[in-house]
């Protein structure tokens, strides 16, 4: 079975500083990995994904993520945080060889707080 | 282009009642999935449909059912509502053909069971 762990419930960072939101995964084969962001009382917005290729993936709003197969991690990063980045961030994994159709397995989420 | 659209946005139901939630996928997307997000948790997969057939099912009781229509829109039905069914229900759509395709989510339907 596939699983995702987001070890930090909340990450606090000052505006202008770099941010990292951590994610580790477990899947039987090569994973497909995704990051989504959720603003209060809203749905999920897609940020970026890793399917294959370059381990550093660039996404929306200046976010990027680094796939590390040996550490089974897919941490989300941004060089300079904005107050408007404050939101709930979810990491998700899909097993491309699984039998559960289009299923994404999500982590529990990490709340990012960026302070001015 | 319109994104994934869901209705209603909010609703309140009484225990034991039935609810129907509706979803229209992004134009050109033939796969629709449903997720339940309980407050404070990550979304949990309920169903995936495409070509009007169930293609995947999560660990949810038979009170939960869904269907997909010829225009690829979908309904999620929940019978005999319990207090624990109170959640944000998210619909998602994607292209078919590759499990690397991005899944796009709607704004969700907030269900409160009292």
Tab-separated table of C-alpha atoms in Angstrom:
chain	number	residue	atom	x	y	z
A	1	UNK	CA	0.000	0.000	0.000
A	2	UNK	CA	1.175	3.500	-0.726
A	3	UNK	CA	1.518	6.163	1.951
A	4	UNK	CA	2.715	9.718	2.468
A	5	UNK	CA	4.054	11.373	5.594
A	6	UNK	CA	4.290	15.084	6.239
A	7	UNK	CA	6.172	15.204	9.525
A	8	UNK	CA	5.453	18.843	10.349
A	9	UNK	CA	1.951	20.001	11.190
A	10	UNK	CA	3.069	23.615	10.831
A	11	UNK	CA	6.033	25.481	9.388
A	12	UNK	CA	6.713	29.073	10.360
A	13	UNK	CA	8.935	31.292	8.238
A	14	UNK	CA	9.578	34.993	7.911
A	15	UNK	CA	8.711	36.734	4.675
A	16	UNK	CA	11.668	36.771	2.316
A	17	UNK	CA	13.288	33.724	3.871
A	18	UNK	CA	13.491	30.362	2.103
A	19	UNK	CA	10.922	27.744	3.012
A	20	UNK	CA	10.853	23.951	2.977
A	21	UNK	CA	7.833	21.737	3.530
A	22	UNK	CA	8.809	18.106	4.008
A	23	UNK	CA	7.268	14.997	2.479
A	24	UNK	CA	8.294	11.346	2.496
A	25	UNK	CA	6.509	8.558	0.681
A	26	UNK	CA	6.198	4.816	0.460
A	27	UNK	CA	5.167	3.049	-2.734
A	28	UNK	CA	5.995	-0.291	-4.279
A	29	UNK	CA	7.331	0.965	-7.593
A	30	UNK	CA	8.489	4.255	-9.042
A	31	UNK	CA	6.221	6.947	-7.623
A	32	UNK	CA	4.308	9.752	-9.201
A	33	UNK	CA	4.419	12.634	-6.703
A	34	UNK	CA	2.311	15.760	-6.432
A	35	UNK	CA	2.027	18.896	-4.322
A	36	UNK	CA	-1.230	20.765	-3.825
A	37	UNK	CA	-2.090	23.918	-1.878
A	38	UNK	CA	-5.363	24.652	-0.121
A	39	UNK	CA	-6.413	28.140	0.925
A	40	UNK	CA	-9.067	28.540	3.654
A	41	UNK	CA	-12.458	27.184	2.668
A	42	UNK	CA	-11.255	26.369	-0.841
A	43	UNK	CA	-10.474	23.296	-2.901
A	44	UNK	CA	-7.011	22.022	-3.795
A	45	UNK	CA	-4.817	23.833	-6.279
A	46	UNK	CA	-2.155	21.911	-8.187
A	47	UNK	CA	1.404	23.203	-7.672
A	48	UNK	CA	3.725	20.692	-9.312
A	49	UNK	CA	4.396	17.036	-9.990
A	50	UNK	CA	7.247	14.597	-10.479
A	51	UNK	CA	6.758	11.808	-12.981
A	52	UNK	CA	10.212	11.107	-14.339
A	53	UNK	CA	13.350	12.924	-15.414
A	54	UNK	CA	15.062	15.792	-13.612
A	55	UNK	CA	14.876	15.428	-9.855
A	56	UNK	CA	14.244	19.160	-9.419
A	57	UNK	CA	10.742	20.063	-10.509
A	58	UNK	CA	9.566	23.646	-10.938
A	59	UNK	CA	5.943	24.570	-10.442
A	60	UNK	CA	3.497	27.400	-9.950
A	61	UNK	CA	4.057	30.573	-7.895
A	62	UNK	CA	7.843	30.070	-7.686
A	63	UNK	CA	7.628	26.733	-5.880
A	64	UNK	CA	9.892	23.811	-6.651
A	65	UNK	CA	10.377	20.336	-5.255
A	66	UNK	CA	13.262	17.932	-5.160
A	67	UNK	CA	12.740	14.222	-5.672
A	68	UNK	CA	15.191	12.071	-3.734
A	69	UNK	CA	14.745	8.386	-4.445
A	70	UNK	CA	17.244	7.116	-1.877
A	71	UNK	CA	15.563	9.087	0.901
A	72	UNK	CA	12.055	8.559	-0.539
A	73	UNK	CA	11.426	12.261	-0.141
A	74	UNK	CA	9.817	15.004	-2.182
A	75	UNK	CA	10.293	18.233	-0.253
A	76	UNK	CA	8.617	21.438	-1.406
A	77	UNK	CA	10.785	24.554	-1.501
A	78	UNK	CA	10.669	28.218	-2.328
A	79	UNK	CA	13.673	30.569	-2.248
A	80	UNK	CA	11.786	33.565	-0.848
A	81	UNK	CA	8.498	33.203	1.024
A	82	UNK	CA	5.573	35.599	0.656
A	83	UNK	CA	2.848	36.279	3.207
A	84	UNK	CA	0.386	35.182	0.533
A	85	UNK	CA	1.998	31.708	0.535
A	86	UNK	CA	0.393	31.068	3.924
A	87	UNK	CA	-1.898	28.087	3.364
A	88	UNK	CA	-2.247	24.340	3.853
A	89	UNK	CA	0.051	22.212	1.705
A	90	UNK	CA	-0.546	18.595	0.778
A	91	UNK	CA	1.864	16.075	-0.681
A	92	UNK	CA	0.338	13.153	-2.591
A	93	UNK	CA	1.546	9.980	-4.272
A	94	UNK	CA	0.111	7.812	-6.978
A	95	UNK	CA	1.316	4.305	-7.682
A	96	UNK	CA	1.452	4.016	-11.487
A	97	UNK	CA	1.178	0.235	-11.270
A	98	UNK	CA	-1.519	0.095	-8.642
A	99	UNK	CA	-5.003	-1.229	-9.143
A	100	UNK	CA	-6.849	1.634	-7.522
A	101	UNK	CA	-7.474	3.644	-10.631
A	102	UNK	CA	-6.751	7.308	-10.332
A	103	UNK	CA	-6.207	7.232	-6.593
A	104	UNK	CA	-4.007	9.818	-4.963
A	105	UNK	CA	-2.872	9.117	-1.420
A	106	UNK	CA	-2.407	12.335	0.534
A	107	UNK	CA	-0.363	13.245	3.546
A	108	UNK	CA	-2.003	14.906	6.505
A	109	UNK	CA	-1.021	18.370	5.362
A	110	UNK	CA	1.370	21.039	6.608
A	111	UNK	CA	0.203	24.510	7.507
A	112	UNK	CA	2.633	27.147	6.280
A	113	UNK	CA	2.618	30.439	8.152
A	114	UNK	CA	4.644	33.265	6.616
A	115	UNK	CA	5.017	36.267	8.886
A	116	UNK	CA	5.789	39.774	7.686
B	1	UNK	CA	-11.820	27.628	-19.568
B	2	UNK	CA	-13.931	26.587	-16.625
B	3	UNK	CA	-12.328	24.390	-14.040
B	4	UNK	CA	-13.985	21.538	-12.194
B	5	UNK	CA	-17.356	22.761	-10.975
B	6	UNK	CA	-19.284	21.324	-8.055
B	7	UNK	CA	-22.714	21.878	-6.590
B	8	UNK	CA	-24.028	22.632	-4.105
B	9	UNK	CA	-21.245	24.503	-2.334
B	10	UNK	CA	-22.748	24.099	1.125
B	11	UNK	CA	-25.550	21.981	2.514
B	12	UNK	CA	-26.890	20.810	5.831
B	13	UNK	CA	-28.577	17.447	6.234
B	14	UNK	CA	-30.050	15.479	9.113
B	15	UNK	CA	-28.789	12.076	10.205
B	16	UNK	CA	-30.400	9.290	8.200
B	17	UNK	CA	-31.090	11.467	5.179
B	18	UNK	CA	-29.657	11.051	1.707
B	19	UNK	CA	-27.484	13.529	-0.215
B	20	UNK	CA	-26.504	13.935	-3.863
B	21	UNK	CA	-23.472	15.984	-4.873
B	22	UNK	CA	-22.752	16.950	-8.458
B	23	UNK	CA	-19.624	17.557	-10.459
B	24	UNK	CA	-18.740	18.737	-13.956
B	25	UNK	CA	-15.184	17.995	-15.080
B	26	UNK	CA	-12.873	20.244	-17.042
B	27	UNK	CA	-13.784	20.209	-20.719
B	28	UNK	CA	-12.036	17.292	-22.398
B	29	UNK	CA	-11.443	15.389	-19.166
B	30	UNK	CA	-13.118	12.009	-19.108
B	31	UNK	CA	-12.019	10.765	-15.685
B	32	UNK	CA	-13.730	11.943	-12.513
B	33	UNK	CA	-12.724	11.102	-8.962
B	34	UNK	CA	-14.306	11.856	-5.602
B	35	UNK	CA	-12.486	12.545	-2.346
B	36	UNK	CA	-13.645	13.174	1.222
B	37	UNK	CA	-11.733	15.659	3.348
B	38	UNK	CA	-12.583	15.653	7.031
B	39	UNK	CA	-11.567	18.797	8.884
B	40	UNK	CA	-7.898	18.700	9.813
B	41	UNK	CA	-7.041	15.769	7.564
B	42	UNK	CA	-5.866	15.120	4.038
B	43	UNK	CA	-8.357	14.093	1.365
B	44	UNK	CA	-9.329	10.413	1.188
B	45	UNK	CA	-10.084	8.727	-2.138
B	46	UNK	CA	-13.658	7.496	-2.545
B	47	UNK	CA	-14.183	6.624	-6.228
B	48	UNK	CA	-12.866	7.042	-9.731
B	49	UNK	CA	-15.064	6.821	-12.832
B	50	UNK	CA	-14.471	7.043	-16.508
B	51	UNK	CA	-16.439	5.823	-19.474
B	52	UNK	CA	-19.293	5.548	-16.974
B	53	UNK	CA	-17.616	2.684	-15.138
B	54	UNK	CA	-16.097	2.537	-11.679
B	55	UNK	CA	-12.328	2.244	-12.069
B	56	UNK	CA	-11.257	2.468	-8.461
B	57	UNK	CA	-12.802	2.496	-5.027
B	58	UNK	CA	-11.443	3.552	-1.663
B	59	UNK	CA	-12.258	2.170	1.754
B	60	UNK	CA	-15.767	3.566	2.110
B	61	UNK	CA	-19.007	1.755	3.017
B	62	UNK	CA	-21.690	0.834	0.524
B	63	UNK	CA	-23.703	3.872	1.635
B	64	UNK	CA	-21.455	5.763	-0.745
B	65	UNK	CA	-22.155	5.367	-4.440
B	66	UNK	CA	-21.494	7.339	-7.587
B	67	UNK	CA	-22.197	7.375	-11.258
B	68	UNK	CA	-20.929	9.089	-14.370
B	69	UNK	CA	-23.065	10.364	-17.195
B	70	UNK	CA	-22.426	10.347	-20.964
B	71	UNK	CA	-21.230	13.963	-20.784
B	72	UNK	CA	-18.650	12.819	-18.159
B	73	UNK	CA	-20.305	14.695	-15.308
B	74	UNK	CA	-20.753	12.751	-12.114
B	75	UNK	CA	-22.883	12.411	-9.008
B	76	UNK	CA	-21.867	11.205	-5.578
B	77	UNK	CA	-24.658	9.778	-3.452
B	78	UNK	CA	-24.513	9.093	0.250
B	79	UNK	CA	-27.358	7.259	1.985
B	80	UNK	CA	-28.246	7.013	5.672
B	81	UNK	CA	-26.066	9.957	6.606
B	82	UNK	CA	-24.037	9.802	9.793
B	83	UNK	CA	-22.555	12.664	11.773
B	84	UNK	CA	-19.129	11.425	10.680
B	85	UNK	CA	-19.993	12.069	7.046
B	86	UNK	CA	-19.642	15.783	7.715
B	87	UNK	CA	-16.772	16.827	5.482
B	88	UNK	CA	-15.657	18.651	2.383
B	89	UNK	CA	-16.345	16.491	-0.666
B	90	UNK	CA	-13.961	17.177	-3.505
B	91	UNK	CA	-14.432	16.234	-7.108
B	92	UNK	CA	-11.409	15.958	-9.371
B	93	UNK	CA	-10.954	15.426	-13.086
B	94	UNK	CA	-8.134	14.385	-15.361
B	95	UNK	CA	-7.364	13.212	-18.835
B	96	UNK	CA	-7.179	9.456	-19.295
B	97	UNK	CA	-4.406	7.416	-20.824
B	98	UNK	CA	-1.588	8.044	-18.361
B	99	UNK	CA	-1.446	7.875	-14.616
B	100	UNK	CA	1.029	10.764	-14.801
B	101	UNK	CA	-1.751	13.114	-15.837
B	102	UNK	CA	-2.459	15.918	-13.406
B	103	UNK	CA	-5.615	15.650	-11.330
B	104	UNK	CA	-7.437	18.970	-10.955
B	105	UNK	CA	-9.818	19.591	-8.066
B	106	UNK	CA	-12.977	21.603	-7.718
B	107	UNK	CA	-13.821	23.937	-4.836
B	108	UNK	CA	-15.757	21.217	-3.075
B	109	UNK	CA	-19.132	20.727	-1.457
B	110	UNK	CA	-19.296	21.315	2.266
B	111	UNK	CA	-21.637	18.803	3.890
B	112	UNK	CA	-22.746	19.216	7.487
B	113	UNK	CA	-24.771	16.416	9.055
B	114	UNK	CA	-26.696	17.367	12.196
